[in-house]
């Protein structure tokens, strides 16, 4: 298992101790060689625009500009199991479902009755300690609702959320069962008294997601190399997962590996005046003793970076319900995803190699799942399509391809091709309808406020 092997080897010590034995150094070098081979092999498996489930390893810059070793652990550009999610995380999106009539608000804006978009998932909770070992509360209602999830509890760790609907407890349907009977079922356990298995339903239109920070631009970085000292202009990219990448030039982003990758969560950041230079700020990552010094071109530019980095330092870890739903769906066989909007073979362009890779694809509620074949499980990865514009284009030798264009150049454009022109048109129609189920929060609020007054009374 690549991940388990990498987790073992990530504990490889930095070879700074001159007293280490020759044999231990040789073993460490062998481990490093194996890791390089695994990294290169994983890059060959990439199949979803650089974010496939098999390409979640980022090789660090062993010969960094500051001549220091960096953490070579597992870094996922998108932590959501091989999904390209950057555009989804860049803004707040609300789900309005199949009924896209302007007279129906998303549920987060209106209490008007409308069909609830329920998506099922399985939650396994390991029993904790104390008087309330499971760490959640359910309500006397039909259906039974989760009304409270304790902080740092076993339930929170398992992904249970306030508002989840109980569908089954330890294999028994509880949708029409009294609250007390469901509670007794939970206490008995299915795999002994220490494991609670529940099937819960989530309303994916319940609330908007929380945008994650992003920032791009040139900064001058102070280098601390023993050979070369001074300031160097570099292209910096703060990703939505809270990792700061930097490149030699802007054009290198997306084409070359970053010179270095730094995790900002838990770091210390702030303005620095010790160097006697204006618009300087520093970053001290949580791991290691290193200090990064950056210099912006103006006070406004420095504030822009500090605000974005502060959000990355203190990230919001609570997943949007839709993220939980799609991750659950990846564990299912392709045909087990309920009521897909479109399915079939699609070829996706790998632009780095200029080749087309075939997938069996399932489209559901603004998410395109990629499988190796019809009988493959789990999914290899996929795309969150919120905000993408779908059109038919000609590309190279192919007269008709599907272009998925993002609303901003900072995100990736994808090219897909079905078996023939008619299949392309079928997919384009389905993709447009699926994407149209989601609205940016600001647009949903504007549409809501523009209604006649008598329709907005709550």
Short mmCIF file of C-alpha atoms in Angstrom, two decimals:
data_model
loop_
_atom_site.label_atom_id
_atom_site.label_comp_id
_atom_site.label_asym_id
_atom_site.label_seq_id
_atom_site.Cartn_x
_atom_site.Cartn_y
_atom_site.Cartn_z
CA UNK A 1 0.00 0.00 0.00
CA UNK A 2 1.64 3.20 -1.20
CA UNK A 3 0.16 5.44 1.49
CA UNK A 4 1.02 3.14 4.40
CA UNK A 5 4.56 2.72 3.05
CA UNK A 6 4.94 6.47 2.68
CA UNK A 7 3.63 7.07 6.20
CA UNK A 8 6.34 4.74 7.47
CA UNK A 9 9.09 6.39 5.47
CA UNK A 10 7.99 9.95 6.27
CA UNK A 11 9.51 9.39 9.72
CA UNK A 12 12.94 9.17 8.09
CA UNK A 13 15.25 11.33 10.25
CA UNK A 14 17.21 14.21 8.78
CA UNK A 15 20.80 13.01 8.50
CA UNK A 16 22.51 15.77 10.46
CA UNK A 17 24.05 13.65 13.20
CA UNK A 18 27.64 12.90 12.21
CA UNK A 19 27.72 10.09 14.79
CA UNK A 20 25.14 8.01 12.89
CA UNK A 21 26.54 4.68 11.78
CA UNK A 22 27.38 4.00 8.14
CA UNK A 23 24.81 1.23 7.98
CA UNK A 24 21.98 3.44 9.22
CA UNK A 25 22.94 6.13 6.69
CA UNK A 26 22.93 3.59 3.88
CA UNK A 27 19.50 2.37 4.98
CA UNK A 28 18.20 5.95 5.03
CA UNK A 29 19.58 6.57 1.53
CA UNK A 30 17.89 3.40 0.29
CA UNK A 31 14.58 4.56 1.78
CA UNK A 32 14.98 7.94 0.09
CA UNK A 33 15.63 6.23 -3.25
CA UNK A 34 12.49 4.12 -2.83
CA UNK A 35 10.47 7.22 -2.06
CA UNK A 36 11.70 8.94 -5.22
CA UNK A 37 10.69 5.89 -7.26
CA UNK A 38 7.24 5.82 -5.61
CA UNK A 39 6.82 9.52 -6.31
CA UNK A 40 7.71 9.11 -10.00
CA UNK A 41 5.48 6.04 -10.34
CA UNK A 42 2.57 7.91 -8.76
CA UNK A 43 2.96 10.80 -11.22
CA UNK A 44 2.48 8.32 -14.09
CA UNK A 45 -0.91 7.39 -12.64
CA UNK A 46 -2.28 10.94 -12.74
CA UNK A 47 -5.68 10.97 -14.42
CA UNK A 48 -7.72 13.95 -13.22
CA UNK A 49 -5.88 17.07 -14.30
CA UNK A 50 -3.06 16.62 -11.78
CA UNK A 51 -5.25 15.75 -8.82
CA UNK A 52 -5.91 12.03 -9.14
CA UNK A 53 -6.23 9.69 -6.22
CA UNK A 54 -2.88 8.19 -7.17
CA UNK A 55 -0.94 11.46 -7.30
CA UNK A 56 -1.26 12.95 -3.84
CA UNK A 57 2.48 12.99 -3.14
CA UNK A 58 4.42 16.21 -3.52
CA UNK A 59 8.17 15.79 -3.71
CA UNK A 60 9.91 18.39 -1.62
CA UNK A 61 12.78 20.57 -2.75
CA UNK A 62 15.76 18.66 -1.38
CA UNK A 63 18.04 21.27 -2.91
CA UNK A 64 16.04 24.30 -1.88
CA UNK A 65 17.30 27.84 -2.29
CA UNK A 66 18.20 28.01 1.37
CA UNK A 67 20.06 24.67 1.21
CA UNK A 68 17.81 23.17 3.88
CA UNK A 69 15.88 19.92 3.86
CA UNK A 70 12.09 20.23 3.88
CA UNK A 71 9.37 17.90 5.09
CA UNK A 72 8.78 15.26 2.42
CA UNK A 73 5.56 13.92 3.88
CA UNK A 74 2.29 13.38 2.08
CA UNK A 75 0.92 16.63 0.70
CA UNK A 76 -2.38 16.58 -1.16
CA UNK A 77 -3.17 19.51 -3.45
CA UNK A 78 -6.81 18.75 -2.71
CA UNK A 79 -7.29 16.72 0.42
CA UNK A 80 -10.68 15.50 -0.76
CA UNK A 81 -9.52 12.07 -2.01
CA UNK A 82 -8.40 12.87 -5.54
CA UNK A 83 -11.04 15.48 -6.37
CA UNK A 84 -10.26 18.80 -7.99
CA UNK A 85 -12.15 21.14 -5.64
CA UNK A 86 -10.35 24.48 -5.82
CA UNK A 87 -13.16 26.48 -7.39
CA UNK A 88 -15.70 25.07 -4.93
CA UNK A 89 -13.52 26.14 -2.02
CA UNK A 90 -12.84 29.59 -3.47
CA UNK A 91 -16.38 30.91 -2.89
CA UNK A 92 -19.59 30.18 -0.98
CA UNK A 93 -21.98 27.95 -2.93
CA UNK A 94 -25.55 26.99 -2.11
CA UNK A 95 -27.50 24.09 -3.58
CA UNK A 96 -30.90 24.79 -5.08
CA UNK A 97 -31.52 21.30 -6.45
CA UNK A 98 -33.55 20.13 -9.41
CA UNK A 99 -36.13 22.93 -9.20
CA UNK A 100 -34.17 25.95 -10.43
CA UNK A 101 -37.17 28.27 -10.67
CA UNK A 102 -36.25 31.78 -9.44
CA UNK A 103 -39.32 31.63 -7.18
CA UNK A 104 -37.62 29.01 -5.00
CA UNK A 105 -34.83 30.14 -2.69
CA UNK A 106 -32.08 27.85 -1.49
CA UNK A 107 -33.02 26.44 1.92
CA UNK A 108 -30.41 28.57 3.66
CA UNK A 109 -32.38 31.71 2.62
CA UNK A 110 -35.99 30.64 2.89
CA UNK A 111 -38.20 28.47 5.08
CA UNK A 112 -40.66 27.83 2.25
CA UNK A 113 -41.43 24.11 1.85
CA UNK A 114 -39.49 22.44 -0.95
CA UNK A 115 -38.06 18.97 -1.60
CA UNK A 116 -35.08 18.25 0.62
CA UNK A 117 -31.91 17.05 -1.13
CA UNK A 118 -31.06 14.08 1.09
CA UNK A 119 -27.84 12.18 0.49
CA UNK A 120 -27.03 9.08 2.55
CA UNK A 121 -23.68 8.15 4.09
CA UNK A 122 -22.42 5.67 6.69
CA UNK A 123 -20.89 6.87 9.97
CA UNK A 124 -18.90 4.53 12.25
CA UNK A 125 -18.34 5.84 15.77
CA UNK A 126 -15.86 4.30 18.18
CA UNK A 127 -17.12 4.51 21.77
CA UNK A 128 -15.44 7.14 23.89
CA UNK A 129 -15.28 7.57 27.66
CA UNK A 130 -17.43 9.35 30.23
CA UNK A 131 -21.16 9.50 30.81
CA UNK A 132 -21.90 10.28 27.15
CA UNK A 133 -19.36 8.15 25.26
CA UNK A 134 -20.78 8.64 21.76
CA UNK A 135 -20.74 12.45 21.96
CA UNK A 136 -24.00 13.48 20.27
CA UNK A 137 -27.67 14.15 21.00
CA UNK A 138 -30.78 13.20 19.02
CA UNK A 139 -34.19 14.88 19.02
CA UNK A 140 -37.68 13.52 19.82
CA UNK A 141 -38.99 13.86 16.26
CA UNK A 142 -39.78 12.00 13.06
CA UNK A 143 -37.44 11.71 11.34
CA UNK A 144 -34.96 11.58 14.22
CA UNK A 145 -32.49 14.45 13.96
CA UNK A 146 -29.00 14.96 15.39
CA UNK A 147 -29.29 18.19 17.39
CA UNK A 148 -25.87 18.40 19.05
CA UNK A 149 -22.37 17.02 18.41
CA UNK A 150 -19.82 17.45 21.20
CA UNK A 151 -16.53 19.14 20.36
CA UNK A 152 -13.58 16.71 20.11
CA UNK A 153 -15.94 13.77 20.62
CA UNK A 154 -15.96 10.39 18.89
CA UNK A 155 -19.03 11.50 16.91
CA UNK A 156 -17.31 14.66 15.63
CA UNK A 157 -14.22 12.65 14.68
CA UNK A 158 -16.43 10.22 12.71
CA UNK A 159 -18.00 13.11 10.76
CA UNK A 160 -21.47 13.26 12.32
CA UNK A 161 -23.06 16.70 11.94
CA UNK A 162 -25.88 18.66 13.50
CA UNK A 163 -28.95 18.29 11.30
CA UNK A 164 -28.14 14.77 10.11
CA UNK A 165 -31.22 12.54 9.82
CA UNK A 166 -31.00 9.03 11.31
CA UNK A 167 -31.96 6.43 8.70
CA UNK A 168 -30.53 3.21 10.19
CA UNK A 169 -28.80 2.32 13.46
CA UNK A 170 -26.68 -0.84 13.64
CA UNK A 171 -28.38 -2.23 10.56
CA UNK A 172 -31.99 -1.51 11.62
CA UNK A 173 -34.18 1.06 9.85
CA UNK A 174 -35.24 3.76 12.32
CA UNK A 175 -37.12 6.15 10.01
CA UNK A 176 -40.48 5.21 11.59
CA UNK A 177 -39.15 4.10 14.98
CA UNK A 178 -39.74 5.94 18.27
CA UNK A 179 -36.81 7.92 19.61
CA UNK A 180 -36.36 5.69 22.68
CA UNK A 181 -36.07 2.49 20.59
CA UNK A 182 -33.45 4.07 18.34
CA UNK A 183 -31.45 5.11 21.41
CA UNK A 184 -31.59 1.53 22.77
CA UNK A 185 -30.37 0.18 19.43
CA UNK A 186 -27.43 2.55 19.58
CA UNK A 187 -26.47 1.36 23.06
CA UNK A 188 -26.47 -2.33 22.08
CA UNK A 189 -23.99 -2.01 19.21
CA UNK A 190 -23.58 -4.20 16.15
CA UNK A 191 -19.91 -5.17 16.39
CA UNK A 192 -19.93 -5.30 20.15
CA UNK A 193 -20.79 -2.42 22.52
CA UNK A 194 -17.84 -0.27 21.40
CA UNK A 195 -18.78 0.39 17.75
CA UNK A 196 -21.86 2.30 16.60
CA UNK A 197 -22.73 2.11 12.87
CA UNK A 198 -25.33 4.54 11.56
CA UNK A 199 -26.67 5.44 8.13
CA UNK A 200 -27.50 9.13 8.17
CA UNK A 201 -28.98 11.50 5.61
CA UNK A 202 -27.75 15.04 4.99
CA UNK A 203 -29.53 17.95 3.36
CA UNK A 204 -26.80 19.32 1.08
CA UNK A 205 -28.72 22.57 0.60
CA UNK A 206 -28.79 23.29 4.32
CA UNK A 207 -26.08 25.92 4.48
CA UNK A 208 -23.36 27.42 2.25
CA UNK A 209 -19.78 26.20 2.40
CA UNK A 210 -17.05 28.32 3.97
CA UNK A 211 -14.53 29.62 1.39
CA UNK A 212 -10.90 28.79 2.03
CA UNK A 213 -8.12 31.36 1.48
CA UNK A 214 -6.18 31.75 -1.74
CA UNK A 215 -3.64 34.30 -2.84
CA UNK A 216 -1.23 34.64 -5.77
CA UNK A 217 1.45 37.15 -6.66
CA UNK A 218 5.10 38.11 -6.70
CA UNK A 219 6.92 38.66 -3.42
CA UNK A 220 10.59 39.13 -2.58
CA UNK A 221 11.83 36.34 -0.35
CA UNK A 222 14.88 36.67 1.84
CA UNK A 223 17.27 33.80 1.23
CA UNK A 224 19.41 32.52 4.09
CA UNK A 225 21.79 30.36 2.09
CA UNK A 226 25.38 30.32 3.30
CA UNK A 227 26.50 30.96 -0.27
CA UNK A 228 24.03 33.59 -1.52
CA UNK A 229 22.27 36.10 0.71
CA UNK A 230 19.74 38.77 -0.17
CA UNK A 231 16.23 39.09 -1.60
CA UNK A 232 14.88 37.16 -4.57
CA UNK A 233 11.68 37.80 -6.48
CA UNK A 234 9.52 34.69 -6.58
CA UNK A 235 5.95 33.78 -7.62
CA UNK A 236 3.97 32.68 -4.55
CA UNK A 237 0.73 30.70 -4.55
CA UNK A 238 -1.32 30.13 -1.39
CA UNK A 239 -3.58 27.16 -2.12
CA UNK A 240 -7.04 26.50 -0.69
CA UNK A 241 -5.63 23.64 1.40
CA UNK A 242 -3.43 26.07 3.37
CA UNK A 243 -0.10 25.22 1.70
CA UNK A 244 2.16 27.98 0.38
CA UNK A 245 3.94 27.11 -2.89
CA UNK A 246 6.53 29.24 -4.63
CA UNK A 247 8.05 29.18 -8.09
CA UNK A 248 10.85 30.99 -9.86
CA UNK A 249 8.44 32.59 -12.34
CA UNK A 250 4.67 32.96 -12.74
CA UNK A 251 4.72 30.84 -15.91
CA UNK A 252 6.12 27.89 -13.91
CA UNK A 253 2.90 27.43 -11.94
CA UNK A 254 1.11 24.34 -13.18
CA UNK A 255 4.05 23.34 -15.41
CA UNK A 256 6.88 22.76 -12.95
CA UNK A 257 7.06 21.44 -9.41
CA UNK A 258 7.23 24.25 -6.83
CA UNK A 259 10.64 25.12 -5.44
CA UNK A 260 9.20 24.58 -1.98
CA UNK A 261 5.92 23.88 -0.21
CA UNK A 262 5.15 25.10 3.32
CA UNK A 263 2.18 24.24 5.52
CA UNK A 264 0.76 27.41 7.11
CA UNK A 265 -1.67 25.89 9.62
CA UNK A 266 -0.51 26.78 13.14
CA UNK A 267 2.26 29.09 11.88
CA UNK A 268 3.08 32.50 13.35
CA UNK A 269 2.77 35.42 10.94
CA UNK A 270 3.08 39.18 11.32
CA UNK A 271 4.73 42.41 10.23
CA UNK A 272 8.50 42.57 10.81
CA UNK A 273 10.52 45.77 11.34
CA UNK A 274 13.81 44.21 12.45
CA UNK A 275 15.35 44.31 8.96
CA UNK A 276 14.84 48.04 8.45
CA UNK A 277 12.91 47.50 5.21
CA UNK A 278 9.29 48.56 4.54
CA UNK A 279 6.44 46.10 3.80
CA UNK A 280 8.27 43.12 5.29
CA UNK A 281 6.37 40.33 7.05
CA UNK A 282 7.47 36.99 8.39
CA UNK A 283 6.14 33.46 8.74
CA UNK A 284 7.32 30.91 11.30
CA UNK A 285 5.89 27.46 10.46
CA UNK A 286 4.75 25.27 13.33
CA UNK A 287 7.27 22.55 12.51
CA UNK A 288 10.96 23.43 12.35
CA UNK A 289 13.01 26.41 13.46
CA UNK A 290 12.98 28.23 10.14
CA UNK A 291 11.72 31.80 9.66
CA UNK A 292 10.53 33.02 6.25
CA UNK A 293 10.83 36.74 5.47
CA UNK A 294 8.75 38.23 2.65
CA UNK A 295 8.72 41.73 1.20
CA UNK A 296 5.70 43.14 -0.66
CA UNK A 297 5.61 46.09 -3.05
CA UNK A 298 3.14 48.14 -0.99
CA UNK A 299 1.36 48.25 2.33
CA UNK A 300 -1.90 47.23 0.62
CA UNK A 301 -0.22 44.19 -0.97
CA UNK A 302 1.29 43.19 2.38
CA UNK A 303 -2.13 43.39 4.07
CA UNK A 304 -3.67 41.25 1.30
CA UNK A 305 -1.16 38.49 1.95
CA UNK A 306 -1.39 38.73 5.74
CA UNK A 307 -5.19 38.43 5.66
CA UNK A 308 -5.11 35.38 3.39
CA UNK A 309 -2.30 33.73 5.35
CA UNK A 310 -4.08 34.35 8.65
CA UNK A 311 -7.07 32.35 7.38
CA UNK A 312 -4.72 29.54 6.36
CA UNK A 313 -3.08 29.62 9.79
CA UNK A 314 -6.50 29.15 11.45
CA UNK A 315 -8.41 26.94 9.01
CA UNK A 316 -12.04 25.87 9.34
CA UNK A 317 -11.91 22.06 9.47
CA UNK A 318 -15.64 21.39 9.31
CA UNK A 319 -16.46 19.88 5.92
CA UNK A 320 -19.42 21.11 3.93
CA UNK A 321 -22.03 18.36 3.77
CA UNK A 322 -21.50 18.08 0.02
CA UNK A 323 -17.83 17.18 0.55
CA UNK A 324 -18.87 14.35 2.89
CA UNK A 325 -21.46 13.16 0.38
CA UNK A 326 -19.04 13.01 -2.56
CA UNK A 327 -16.38 11.24 -0.50
CA UNK A 328 -18.97 8.67 0.51
CA UNK A 329 -20.02 8.22 -3.12
CA UNK A 330 -16.43 7.48 -4.18
CA UNK A 331 -16.57 4.28 -2.13
CA UNK A 332 -19.58 3.02 -4.12
CA UNK A 333 -19.55 1.14 -7.45
CA UNK A 334 -20.44 3.49 -10.34
CA UNK A 335 -23.98 2.20 -10.79
CA UNK A 336 -24.72 2.38 -7.04
CA UNK A 337 -24.80 6.21 -7.10
CA UNK A 338 -28.51 6.97 -7.06
CA UNK A 339 -30.25 8.88 -9.88
CA UNK A 340 -27.20 10.01 -11.90
CA UNK A 341 -27.79 12.77 -14.42
CA UNK A 342 -25.49 11.22 -17.01
CA UNK A 343 -23.15 8.24 -17.25
CA UNK A 344 -20.87 6.64 -19.80
CA UNK A 345 -17.36 6.70 -21.24
CA UNK A 346 -15.44 9.96 -21.49
CA UNK A 347 -11.86 10.68 -22.52
CA UNK A 348 -10.04 13.36 -20.54
CA UNK A 349 -7.06 15.28 -21.91
CA UNK A 350 -3.86 15.00 -19.89
CA UNK A 351 -2.26 18.23 -21.09
CA UNK A 352 1.14 17.48 -19.58
CA UNK A 353 1.51 14.41 -21.82
CA UNK A 354 -0.88 15.45 -24.61
CA UNK A 355 -2.77 12.16 -24.39
CA UNK A 356 -6.43 11.28 -23.84
CA UNK A 357 -7.25 8.97 -20.91
CA UNK A 358 -10.48 6.99 -20.87
CA UNK A 359 -12.74 6.91 -17.78
CA UNK A 360 -16.15 5.61 -16.97
CA UNK A 361 -17.91 8.72 -15.64
CA UNK A 362 -20.90 9.40 -13.41
CA UNK A 363 -22.41 12.90 -13.19
CA UNK A 364 -24.40 13.75 -10.08
CA UNK A 365 -25.38 17.15 -8.62
CA UNK A 366 -22.43 19.13 -9.99
CA UNK A 367 -19.82 16.44 -9.40
CA UNK A 368 -18.21 14.32 -12.12
CA UNK A 369 -16.81 11.03 -10.79
CA UNK A 370 -14.03 9.20 -12.65
CA UNK A 371 -13.76 5.40 -12.54
CA UNK A 372 -11.22 3.23 -14.35
CA UNK A 373 -13.99 0.95 -15.69
CA UNK A 374 -17.67 0.27 -15.16
CA UNK A 375 -16.82 -2.36 -12.52
CA UNK A 376 -14.13 -0.38 -10.67
CA UNK A 377 -14.38 0.66 -7.03
CA UNK A 378 -13.50 3.10 -5.57
CA UNK A 379 -13.57 6.13 -7.87
CA UNK A 380 -10.18 7.37 -9.04
CA UNK A 381 -11.18 10.97 -8.44
CA UNK A 382 -13.33 13.63 -9.98
CA UNK A 383 -14.22 17.28 -10.52
CA UNK A 384 -16.34 19.70 -8.52
CA UNK A 385 -17.99 21.67 -11.32
CA UNK A 386 -19.56 24.60 -9.42
CA UNK A 387 -19.14 27.77 -11.48
CA UNK A 388 -17.71 26.06 -14.58
CA UNK A 389 -18.92 27.06 -18.06
CA UNK A 390 -19.55 24.19 -20.49
CA UNK A 391 -19.12 24.60 -24.24
CA UNK A 392 -18.31 22.63 -27.38
CA UNK A 393 -14.92 23.40 -28.92
CA UNK A 394 -12.54 21.98 -31.51
CA UNK A 395 -9.11 20.99 -30.22
CA UNK A 396 -6.22 19.62 -32.26
CA UNK A 397 -7.28 16.66 -34.38
CA UNK A 398 -10.66 16.42 -32.61
CA UNK A 399 -13.42 18.50 -34.13
CA UNK A 400 -15.70 18.28 -31.13
CA UNK A 401 -14.62 18.30 -27.48
CA UNK A 402 -16.28 19.43 -24.26
CA UNK A 403 -14.52 22.40 -22.65
CA UNK A 404 -15.05 22.97 -18.92
CA UNK A 405 -13.87 26.54 -18.34
CA UNK A 406 -13.54 27.95 -14.80
CA UNK A 407 -14.70 31.48 -13.86
CA UNK A 408 -11.11 32.53 -13.13
CA UNK A 409 -7.76 31.85 -14.80
CA UNK A 410 -6.26 30.69 -11.51
CA UNK A 411 -8.22 27.45 -11.78
CA UNK A 412 -7.80 24.62 -14.27
CA UNK A 413 -9.60 24.19 -17.58
CA UNK A 414 -10.58 20.63 -18.47
CA UNK A 415 -11.22 19.01 -21.84
CA UNK A 416 -13.39 15.92 -22.25
CA UNK A 417 -14.46 13.95 -25.30
CA UNK A 418 -17.21 11.35 -25.65
CA UNK A 419 -17.40 8.57 -28.24
CA UNK A 420 -19.07 10.72 -30.90
CA UNK A 421 -20.63 14.14 -31.57
CA UNK A 422 -24.11 13.12 -30.41
CA UNK A 423 -22.69 11.75 -27.14
CA UNK A 424 -20.81 15.02 -26.65
CA UNK A 425 -24.07 16.97 -27.00
CA UNK A 426 -25.79 14.65 -24.50
CA UNK A 427 -23.02 15.24 -21.97
CA UNK A 428 -22.98 19.01 -22.56
CA UNK A 429 -26.73 19.26 -21.88
CA UNK A 430 -26.41 17.18 -18.70
CA UNK A 431 -23.34 19.07 -17.45
CA UNK A 432 -25.03 22.47 -17.88
CA UNK A 433 -28.13 21.31 -15.99
CA UNK A 434 -26.04 19.77 -13.20
CA UNK A 435 -23.89 22.87 -12.72
CA UNK A 436 -27.03 25.02 -12.72
CA UNK A 437 -28.15 23.34 -9.49
CA UNK A 438 -25.58 25.46 -7.60
CA UNK A 439 -25.58 29.21 -7.05
CA UNK A 440 -22.89 31.51 -5.63
CA UNK A 441 -24.17 32.72 -2.26
CA UNK A 442 -23.97 36.39 -3.26
CA UNK A 443 -26.15 35.73 -6.31
CA UNK A 444 -28.65 33.73 -4.27
CA UNK A 445 -28.93 36.59 -1.76
CA UNK A 446 -29.37 39.13 -4.55
CA UNK A 447 -32.10 37.06 -6.23
CA UNK A 448 -33.82 36.68 -2.87
CA UNK A 449 -33.73 40.42 -2.11
CA UNK A 450 -35.03 41.30 -5.59
CA UNK A 451 -38.32 39.47 -5.05
CA UNK A 452 -41.57 41.33 -4.42
CA UNK A 453 -41.93 42.18 -0.73
CA UNK A 454 -44.92 39.89 -0.08
CA UNK A 455 -42.87 36.85 -1.16
CA UNK A 456 -39.98 37.51 1.24
CA UNK A 457 -41.95 37.47 4.51
CA UNK A 458 -40.54 34.84 6.84
#
